Amino acid sequence: MSSTGADRLLRFVDESPTPFHVVATAAEELDGAGFTRLHERDEWSLGPGSHYVVRGGSLVAWRSSGRPTAGFRIVGGHTDSPNLRLKQHHDIRRDDDPAVIALEPYGGPILSSWFDRDLGIAGRVALRDGTDRLVRVDDAVLRVPHLAIHLDRAATDQDVDPQRHLNAIWNLTSHHELLPWLADGEGLSADHIVGFELMAFDVQGSARTGPSGEFISAPRLDNQVTCFSGLEALIRSAADEVQPVLALFDHEEVGSTSERGAQSDLLTTTIERIVHASGGGRDEFHRAIASSWCASGDMAHATHPNHREKHEPLHPITLGGGPVLKVNQNLRYASEAMGSAVFARACEQAGVPLQRYVHRADLPCGSTIGPFTAARTGIGTVDVGAPQLAMHSCREFMAAADVDLYSRALAAFLAPA
Ligand SMILES: [Zn+2]
């Protein structure tokens, strides 16, 4: 069983412990593929070509044909994953205890999955000179130990208190505070660091598992699989009748409301500037929008063999069964008939099977960037994804075969025949 896309995905995930690292990993790939980075502060005078912009943990990349009314085909995704993050004041010391670091949940992680794992620290620090820098400690310097079962016979996972129970043991000497230690490792002094977004991550590498390597065990599959597959699709694409775009947003797991989330102006502003740089005005911008489609990619729930009763029985989703179209009548997903047809035709073009997901009517349905992107841009949007299990666990699970199937479907979506 071989799936080279799956193996490239493992490297992508391991290189990308935080949204900022996802963007850096993607930028490096784009640079290598001949894309040029633009800065939002600069004037853009472009002809046809391949470019990208970065806004914190978000990135938009595209290939432009230079035709101002040409529509866009957009693959959207999110760069963030639920995790545990450092509080501003995080050094806890009590007599006789080991030094402890105060962490708090970001988004909706399965809290119990963060116990008893070897955790590193990564993120970005903002420096006194106005710049920022990525930081990453791959050593297992933090640990959130479970309470022994003998000390709490009645405990269940629901009993995890996010305020009290998720702090990580840090060291035995209490000589080190975390930020000065981190700064030292970076060749900085602690007073250089005047802001930070730092988070714990599991240092165990992603792996192929199962008797034939048919599975992937990895952190952050939600939603780095879309970041990875969308990136591969964009790099293989060409600007033609439609202009392919990859839009990766931070902050999906906390509602997308930020300067760089899917509710921000990042995508519309970028598209408008591409149209302007191609010689178009306001009218051409609206015409291009009206000719565009967006596939909002996020992971989908495969049917769990131990919990079949949690799934809609008419819509089983199989691991290894190919990409998933997600439909919700209350628009937790943006998919409607015309967009669904566009994605179904992309799967046909790619020779890839398509699965259709509907959430049980008696369970509240999660959401993603699709409805926000549709409402913010006015672009017809379809919510799609790749199947996985253990969504929002510190360690997630999917079939290796789905990586290539998903990449091929997204590539066909970006380049309709
Ligand atoms: Zn997601």
Short mmCIF file of C-alpha atoms and ligand atoms in Angstrom, two decimals:
data_model
loop_
_atom_site.label_atom_id
_atom_site.label_comp_id
_atom_site.label_asym_id
_atom_site.label_seq_id
_atom_site.Cartn_x
_atom_site.Cartn_y
_atom_site.Cartn_z
CA MET A 1 0.00 0.00 0.00
CA SER A 2 1.70 3.17 -1.09
CA SER A 3 0.41 6.68 -1.16
CA THR A 4 3.09 9.27 -1.66
CA GLY A 5 0.65 12.10 -0.99
CA ALA A 6 0.06 10.60 2.46
CA ASP A 7 3.78 10.56 3.20
CA ARG A 8 4.16 14.18 2.10
CA LEU A 9 1.21 15.02 4.36
CA LEU A 10 3.03 13.51 7.36
CA ARG A 11 6.01 15.80 6.73
CA PHE A 12 3.72 18.81 6.27
CA VAL A 13 1.98 18.17 9.60
CA ASP A 14 5.21 17.56 11.49
CA GLU A 15 6.66 20.82 10.14
CA SER A 16 3.55 22.74 11.19
CA PRO A 17 2.78 22.67 14.92
CA THR A 18 0.89 26.02 14.86
CA PRO A 19 -1.08 28.13 12.34
CA PHE A 20 1.99 30.33 11.89
CA HIS A 21 4.08 27.31 11.02
CA VAL A 22 1.38 26.06 8.60
CA VAL A 23 1.68 29.37 6.77
CA ALA A 24 5.50 29.20 6.81
CA THR A 25 5.48 25.62 5.50
CA ALA A 26 3.02 26.53 2.75
CA ALA A 27 5.02 29.67 1.86
CA GLU A 28 8.18 27.63 1.49
CA GLU A 29 6.41 25.21 -0.86
CA LEU A 30 4.96 28.12 -2.84
CA ASP A 31 8.36 29.82 -3.12
CA GLY A 32 9.80 26.57 -4.45
CA ALA A 33 7.00 26.37 -7.03
CA GLY A 34 7.70 29.86 -8.38
CA PHE A 35 5.09 31.87 -6.49
CA THR A 36 6.09 35.37 -5.36
CA ARG A 37 5.13 36.76 -1.98
CA LEU A 38 3.36 40.14 -2.00
CA HIS A 39 2.82 42.41 0.99
CA GLU A 40 -0.54 44.01 1.63
CA ARG A 41 1.10 47.38 2.35
CA ASP A 42 2.75 47.52 -1.08
CA GLU A 43 1.35 48.61 -4.41
CA TRP A 44 0.47 45.61 -6.58
CA SER A 45 1.02 46.10 -10.26
CA LEU A 46 0.88 42.62 -11.65
CA GLY A 47 0.25 40.98 -14.92
CA PRO A 48 -0.46 37.28 -15.10
CA GLY A 49 1.46 35.29 -12.50
CA SER A 50 1.52 33.32 -9.28
CA HIS A 51 1.54 35.13 -5.95
CA TYR A 52 0.57 34.90 -2.29
CA VAL A 53 -0.03 37.11 0.73
CA VAL A 54 0.29 36.30 4.42
CA ARG A 55 -1.70 37.84 7.25
CA GLY A 56 -0.51 36.27 10.53
CA GLY A 57 -1.70 32.67 10.57
CA SER A 58 -3.64 33.08 7.30
CA LEU A 59 -2.51 32.90 3.68
CA VAL A 60 -4.06 33.48 0.26
CA ALA A 61 -2.24 32.19 -2.84
CA TRP A 62 -3.34 32.37 -6.46
CA ARG A 63 -2.47 32.08 -10.11
CA SER A 64 -3.73 35.04 -12.15
CA SER A 65 -4.44 34.98 -15.88
CA GLY A 66 -4.39 38.78 -16.04
CA ARG A 67 -7.98 38.81 -17.35
CA PRO A 68 -9.99 41.08 -15.04
CA THR A 69 -13.39 39.43 -15.42
CA ALA A 70 -12.15 35.82 -15.24
CA GLY A 71 -13.83 33.97 -12.37
CA PHE A 72 -11.96 32.41 -9.49
CA ARG A 73 -11.99 28.83 -8.26
CA ILE A 74 -11.16 28.97 -4.57
CA VAL A 75 -10.19 26.16 -2.22
CA GLY A 76 -10.67 27.36 1.36
CA GLY A 77 -9.43 25.80 4.56
CA HIS A 78 -8.26 26.62 8.07
CA THR A 79 -4.78 26.58 9.54
CA ASP A 80 -5.67 26.34 13.24
CA SER A 81 -6.43 23.25 15.32
CA PRO A 82 -7.78 22.97 18.87
CA ASN A 83 -4.96 22.86 21.41
CA LEU A 84 -3.70 24.12 24.77
CA ARG A 85 -2.17 27.61 24.85
CA LEU A 86 -0.04 29.53 27.33
CA LYS A 87 -1.72 32.11 29.53
CA GLN A 88 -0.10 35.56 29.66
CA HIS A 89 1.08 34.93 33.24
CA HIS A 90 1.83 31.23 33.19
CA ASP A 91 4.58 30.46 35.71
CA ILE A 92 3.00 28.77 38.74
CA ARG A 93 5.14 27.96 41.77
CA ARG A 94 4.09 26.43 45.03
CA ASP A 95 6.33 25.12 47.77
CA ASP A 96 7.35 21.51 47.23
CA ASP A 97 5.52 21.24 43.87
CA PRO A 98 7.30 21.03 40.56
CA ALA A 99 7.12 24.26 38.55
CA VAL A 100 3.91 24.27 36.53
CA ILE A 101 2.91 26.17 33.38
CA ALA A 102 -0.66 27.52 33.11
CA LEU A 103 -2.37 26.44 29.89
CA GLU A 104 -5.90 26.98 28.62
CA PRO A 105 -7.89 25.40 25.78
CA TYR A 106 -8.11 27.02 22.36
CA GLY A 107 -11.25 25.97 20.48
CA GLY A 108 -12.80 22.64 21.42
CA PRO A 109 -10.08 20.04 21.97
CA ILE A 110 -10.95 16.62 23.42
CA LEU A 111 -9.37 17.65 26.72
CA SER A 112 -8.60 14.14 27.97
CA SER A 113 -6.52 13.45 24.84
CA TRP A 114 -3.90 16.00 25.99
CA PHE A 115 -3.06 14.09 29.17
CA ASP A 116 0.08 11.94 29.40
CA ARG A 117 1.56 13.16 26.13
CA ASP A 118 5.03 14.59 25.54
CA LEU A 119 4.47 18.24 24.72
CA GLY A 120 6.72 20.80 23.06
CA ILE A 121 6.03 24.55 22.73
CA ALA A 122 5.66 26.54 19.52
CA GLY A 123 4.12 29.70 18.16
CA ARG A 124 5.31 33.22 17.58
CA VAL A 125 6.77 35.96 19.73
CA ALA A 126 6.39 39.67 19.05
CA LEU A 127 9.60 41.60 19.67
CA ARG A 128 10.25 45.07 20.99
CA ASP A 129 11.49 46.22 17.55
CA GLY A 130 8.06 45.59 15.99
CA THR A 131 8.96 42.33 14.24
CA ASP A 132 7.81 38.85 15.08
CA ARG A 133 9.51 35.50 14.95
CA LEU A 134 8.43 31.87 14.89
CA VAL A 135 9.61 29.77 17.80
CA ARG A 136 9.54 26.04 18.28
CA VAL A 137 10.86 23.71 20.95
CA ASP A 138 10.67 20.09 19.82
CA ASP A 139 11.86 18.66 23.13
CA ALA A 140 9.20 17.23 25.41
CA VAL A 141 9.40 20.02 27.99
CA LEU A 142 5.78 19.98 29.19
CA ARG A 143 3.47 17.26 30.46
CA VAL A 144 -0.12 17.21 31.76
CA PRO A 145 -0.27 14.00 33.85
CA HIS A 146 -3.51 12.19 34.52
CA LEU A 147 -4.59 11.77 38.11
CA ALA A 148 -4.03 8.12 39.06
CA ILE A 149 -7.24 6.12 38.89
CA HIS A 150 -6.72 5.01 42.49
CA LEU A 151 -7.13 8.62 43.61
CA ASP A 152 -10.43 9.23 41.87
CA ARG A 153 -12.37 6.04 41.19
CA ALA A 154 -15.45 7.90 39.94
CA ALA A 155 -13.65 10.21 37.49
CA THR A 156 -14.89 10.53 33.92
CA ASP A 157 -13.58 12.60 31.02
CA GLN A 158 -16.39 15.08 31.60
CA ASP A 159 -14.79 15.93 34.93
CA VAL A 160 -11.80 17.69 33.36
CA ASP A 161 -11.85 21.29 34.61
CA PRO A 162 -10.21 23.50 31.96
CA GLN A 163 -9.16 26.04 34.58
CA ARG A 164 -7.53 23.68 37.10
CA HIS A 165 -6.63 20.42 35.39
CA LEU A 166 -4.74 21.33 32.21
CA ASN A 167 -1.65 23.02 33.61
CA ALA A 168 1.55 21.34 32.53
CA ILE A 169 4.41 20.22 34.73
CA TRP A 170 7.50 22.07 33.61
CA ASN A 171 10.53 21.49 35.85
CA LEU A 172 11.70 20.41 39.27
CA THR A 173 14.09 23.18 40.14
CA SER A 174 11.84 26.26 39.84
CA HIS A 175 14.92 28.14 38.61
CA HIS A 176 13.47 28.68 35.17
CA GLU A 177 10.57 30.80 34.12
CA LEU A 178 9.36 29.74 30.71
CA LEU A 179 9.63 32.91 28.62
CA PRO A 180 13.22 33.79 29.65
CA TRP A 181 14.18 30.17 28.98
CA LEU A 182 12.53 30.28 25.56
CA ALA A 183 14.14 33.64 24.77
CA ASP A 184 17.54 32.28 25.76
CA GLY A 185 17.14 29.37 23.33
CA GLU A 186 16.39 31.91 20.61
CA GLY A 187 19.42 34.04 21.42
CA LEU A 188 17.15 36.80 22.76
CA SER A 189 16.80 38.33 26.17
CA ALA A 190 13.39 38.00 27.80
CA ASP A 191 12.66 41.71 27.68
CA HIS A 192 12.83 41.57 23.86
CA ILE A 193 9.56 39.62 23.94
CA VAL A 194 6.60 41.96 24.43
CA GLY A 195 3.82 39.74 23.07
CA PHE A 196 3.29 36.08 22.25
CA GLU A 197 0.94 33.41 20.96
CA LEU A 198 2.46 30.18 22.23
CA MET A 199 0.90 26.75 22.35
CA ALA A 200 1.67 23.20 23.36
CA PHE A 201 1.96 20.51 20.71
CA ASP A 202 2.48 16.76 20.75
CA VAL A 203 6.10 16.06 19.80
CA GLN A 204 5.38 12.50 18.64
CA GLY A 205 5.83 12.35 14.86
CA SER A 206 2.97 11.56 12.51
CA ALA A 207 2.93 7.95 11.35
CA ARG A 208 1.49 5.46 8.88
CA THR A 209 -0.24 2.78 10.93
CA GLY A 210 -2.26 -0.40 10.38
CA PRO A 211 -0.93 -3.75 9.08
CA SER A 212 -0.35 -2.32 5.58
CA GLY A 213 0.25 1.30 6.55
CA GLU A 214 -3.27 2.07 5.35
CA PHE A 215 -3.94 4.60 8.11
CA ILE A 216 -2.48 7.90 9.25
CA SER A 217 -2.09 8.70 12.93
CA ALA A 218 -1.24 12.36 13.38
CA PRO A 219 -2.09 15.58 15.19
CA ARG A 220 -3.97 18.44 13.51
CA LEU A 221 -5.40 16.47 10.56
CA ASP A 222 -8.34 18.86 11.08
CA ASN A 223 -7.58 20.87 9.06
CA GLN A 224 -4.00 20.54 7.85
CA VAL A 225 -5.14 17.86 5.40
CA THR A 226 -7.03 20.57 3.51
CA CYS A 227 -4.06 22.97 3.79
CA PHE A 228 -1.82 20.26 2.34
CA SER A 229 -4.16 18.91 -0.36
CA GLY A 230 -5.25 22.42 -1.37
CA LEU A 231 -1.61 23.46 -1.65
CA GLU A 232 -0.74 20.45 -3.82
CA ALA A 233 -3.79 21.17 -5.99
CA LEU A 234 -2.86 24.84 -6.42
CA ILE A 235 0.76 24.13 -7.23
CA ARG A 236 -0.29 21.68 -9.97
CA SER A 237 -2.86 24.12 -11.38
CA ALA A 238 -2.61 26.75 -14.12
CA ALA A 239 -4.51 30.00 -14.63
CA ASP A 240 -6.78 29.58 -17.61
CA GLU A 241 -10.49 30.34 -18.05
CA VAL A 242 -10.68 30.37 -14.25
CA GLN A 243 -8.06 31.61 -11.81
CA PRO A 244 -7.21 29.15 -9.01
CA VAL A 245 -6.94 30.42 -5.42
CA LEU A 246 -6.03 28.82 -2.11
CA ALA A 247 -7.37 30.67 0.97
CA LEU A 248 -6.24 29.35 4.36
CA PHE A 249 -7.67 31.06 7.42
CA ASP A 250 -6.68 31.13 11.06
CA HIS A 251 -9.20 31.18 13.93
CA GLU A 252 -11.85 28.82 12.49
CA GLU A 253 -11.93 26.83 15.72
CA VAL A 254 -13.01 29.91 17.68
CA GLY A 255 -15.56 31.33 15.22
CA SER A 256 -13.44 33.02 12.50
CA THR A 257 -13.98 36.56 13.86
CA SER A 258 -10.61 38.28 13.65
CA GLU A 259 -8.55 40.40 11.29
CA ARG A 260 -7.36 37.22 9.56
CA GLY A 261 -10.28 34.80 10.05
CA ALA A 262 -12.82 33.78 7.43
CA GLN A 263 -15.09 36.61 8.60
CA SER A 264 -12.36 39.16 7.80
CA ASP A 265 -11.88 41.06 4.54
CA LEU A 266 -8.75 39.05 3.64
CA LEU A 267 -10.20 37.07 0.72
CA THR A 268 -12.43 39.81 -0.76
CA THR A 269 -9.67 42.41 -0.51
CA THR A 270 -7.18 40.09 -2.17
CA ILE A 271 -9.56 39.20 -5.01
CA GLU A 272 -10.41 42.85 -5.55
CA ARG A 273 -6.72 43.74 -5.72
CA ILE A 274 -6.04 40.91 -8.19
CA VAL A 275 -8.81 42.27 -10.43
CA HIS A 276 -7.43 45.82 -10.12
CA ALA A 277 -3.90 44.64 -10.83
CA SER A 278 -5.26 42.97 -13.99
CA GLY A 279 -6.62 46.32 -15.18
CA GLY A 280 -10.21 45.86 -13.96
CA GLY A 281 -12.39 48.22 -11.93
CA ARG A 282 -15.31 47.78 -9.55
CA ASP A 283 -17.61 46.37 -12.23
CA GLU A 284 -15.05 43.79 -13.36
CA PHE A 285 -14.56 42.80 -9.71
CA HIS A 286 -18.28 42.08 -9.30
CA ARG A 287 -18.38 40.21 -12.60
CA ALA A 288 -15.43 38.07 -11.53
CA ILE A 289 -17.13 37.34 -8.17
CA ALA A 290 -20.32 36.28 -9.98
CA SER A 291 -18.32 33.78 -12.07
CA SER A 292 -16.51 32.24 -9.08
CA TRP A 293 -16.94 29.14 -6.92
CA CYS A 294 -15.43 28.22 -3.58
CA ALA A 295 -14.87 24.72 -2.19
CA SER A 296 -14.60 25.19 1.56
CA GLY A 297 -12.52 22.21 2.69
CA ASP A 298 -12.64 20.86 6.23
CA MET A 299 -12.50 17.39 7.67
CA ALA A 300 -15.58 15.16 7.74
CA HIS A 301 -16.74 12.59 10.28
CA ALA A 302 -16.26 9.03 9.04
CA THR A 303 -18.73 6.56 10.53
CA HIS A 304 -17.22 5.29 13.78
CA PRO A 305 -17.60 1.48 13.96
CA ASN A 306 -18.07 1.60 17.75
CA HIS A 307 -20.67 4.38 17.61
CA ARG A 308 -22.82 3.77 14.55
CA GLU A 309 -25.85 5.13 16.45
CA LYS A 310 -24.27 8.62 16.39
CA HIS A 311 -24.39 8.72 12.59
CA GLU A 312 -27.19 9.34 10.10
CA PRO A 313 -27.89 5.76 8.87
CA LEU A 314 -28.57 6.76 5.24
CA HIS A 315 -25.22 8.59 5.00
CA PRO A 316 -22.45 6.23 6.10
CA ILE A 317 -18.99 7.74 5.45
CA THR A 318 -16.20 5.26 4.82
CA LEU A 319 -12.52 5.73 5.65
CA GLY A 320 -10.72 5.46 2.32
CA GLY A 321 -13.99 6.09 0.48
CA GLY A 322 -12.97 9.44 -0.99
CA PRO A 323 -13.91 13.09 -0.53
CA VAL A 324 -17.09 14.09 1.28
CA LEU A 325 -19.73 16.63 0.29
CA LYS A 326 -21.30 18.10 3.44
CA VAL A 327 -24.93 19.28 3.36
CA ASN A 328 -26.96 20.81 6.19
CA GLN A 329 -30.47 22.21 5.70
CA ASN A 330 -29.87 24.87 8.35
CA LEU A 331 -26.73 26.06 6.54
CA ARG A 332 -24.17 24.99 9.10
CA TYR A 333 -22.56 23.97 5.80
CA ALA A 334 -22.84 26.31 2.80
CA SER A 335 -23.51 23.60 0.19
CA GLU A 336 -26.57 24.06 -2.03
CA ALA A 337 -27.57 22.31 -5.23
CA MET A 338 -25.49 24.23 -7.78
CA GLY A 339 -22.26 24.25 -5.77
CA SER A 340 -22.74 20.59 -4.88
CA ALA A 341 -23.01 19.85 -8.59
CA VAL A 342 -19.80 21.77 -9.31
CA PHE A 343 -17.91 19.67 -6.78
CA ALA A 344 -19.57 16.41 -7.91
CA ARG A 345 -18.43 17.17 -11.47
CA ALA A 346 -14.89 17.87 -10.21
CA CYS A 347 -14.85 14.43 -8.56
CA GLU A 348 -16.11 12.83 -11.81
CA GLN A 349 -13.44 14.68 -13.77
CA ALA A 350 -10.79 13.40 -11.34
CA GLY A 351 -12.18 9.84 -11.40
CA VAL A 352 -12.66 10.00 -7.62
CA PRO A 353 -15.67 8.63 -5.68
CA LEU A 354 -17.78 11.18 -3.76
CA GLN A 355 -19.46 10.53 -0.41
CA ARG A 356 -22.34 12.67 0.87
CA TYR A 357 -22.54 13.57 4.56
CA VAL A 358 -25.63 14.64 6.48
CA HIS A 359 -25.52 15.07 10.26
CA ARG A 360 -28.19 13.32 12.36
CA ALA A 361 -31.24 15.56 12.73
CA ASP A 362 -31.29 14.92 16.50
CA LEU A 363 -27.71 16.17 17.08
CA PRO A 364 -26.44 19.76 16.72
CA CYS A 365 -24.23 20.07 13.63
CA GLY A 366 -20.77 21.66 13.72
CA SER A 367 -19.85 24.36 11.24
CA THR A 368 -16.83 25.58 9.32
CA ILE A 369 -15.62 28.52 7.21
CA GLY A 370 -18.01 27.76 4.32
CA PRO A 371 -21.05 29.80 5.44
CA PHE A 372 -18.84 32.74 6.50
CA THR A 373 -16.93 32.71 3.23
CA ALA A 374 -20.15 32.57 1.21
CA ALA A 375 -21.76 35.42 3.17
CA ARG A 376 -18.61 37.57 3.20
CA THR A 377 -17.76 37.23 -0.49
CA GLY A 378 -21.07 36.45 -2.21
CA ILE A 379 -19.31 33.56 -3.93
CA GLY A 380 -21.22 30.27 -4.34
CA THR A 381 -19.66 27.89 -1.83
CA VAL A 382 -19.74 24.15 -1.28
CA ASP A 383 -18.52 22.48 1.93
CA VAL A 384 -16.37 19.45 1.35
CA GLY A 385 -13.76 17.46 3.23
CA ALA A 386 -11.87 14.22 3.74
CA PRO A 387 -13.11 11.57 6.19
CA GLN A 388 -11.44 11.05 9.56
CA LEU A 389 -12.06 9.71 13.06
CA ALA A 390 -11.20 11.24 16.46
CA MET A 391 -11.74 14.82 15.27
CA HIS A 392 -10.32 17.35 17.79
CA SER A 393 -8.26 14.72 19.58
CA CYS A 394 -4.61 15.53 20.23
CA ARG A 395 -3.99 12.58 17.89
CA GLU A 396 -6.38 12.09 14.94
CA PHE A 397 -6.89 9.24 12.48
CA MET A 398 -7.68 8.82 8.79
CA ALA A 399 -7.08 6.51 5.83
CA ALA A 400 -3.91 7.21 3.84
CA ALA A 401 -5.73 6.66 0.53
CA ASP A 402 -8.03 9.62 1.18
CA VAL A 403 -5.16 12.11 0.93
CA ASP A 404 -4.55 11.56 -2.79
CA LEU A 405 -8.26 11.19 -3.55
CA TYR A 406 -8.92 14.53 -1.86
CA SER A 407 -5.96 16.27 -3.57
CA ARG A 408 -7.13 15.02 -6.98
CA ALA A 409 -10.70 16.24 -6.39
CA LEU A 410 -9.48 19.68 -5.29
CA ALA A 411 -7.11 19.86 -8.28
CA ALA A 412 -10.01 19.14 -10.65
CA PHE A 413 -12.14 21.74 -8.85
CA LEU A 414 -9.40 24.35 -9.45
CA ALA A 415 -9.08 23.38 -13.12
CA PRO A 416 -12.51 22.45 -14.52
CA ALA A 417 -12.31 20.67 -17.88
ZN ZN B 1 -11.93 21.88 11.02
#
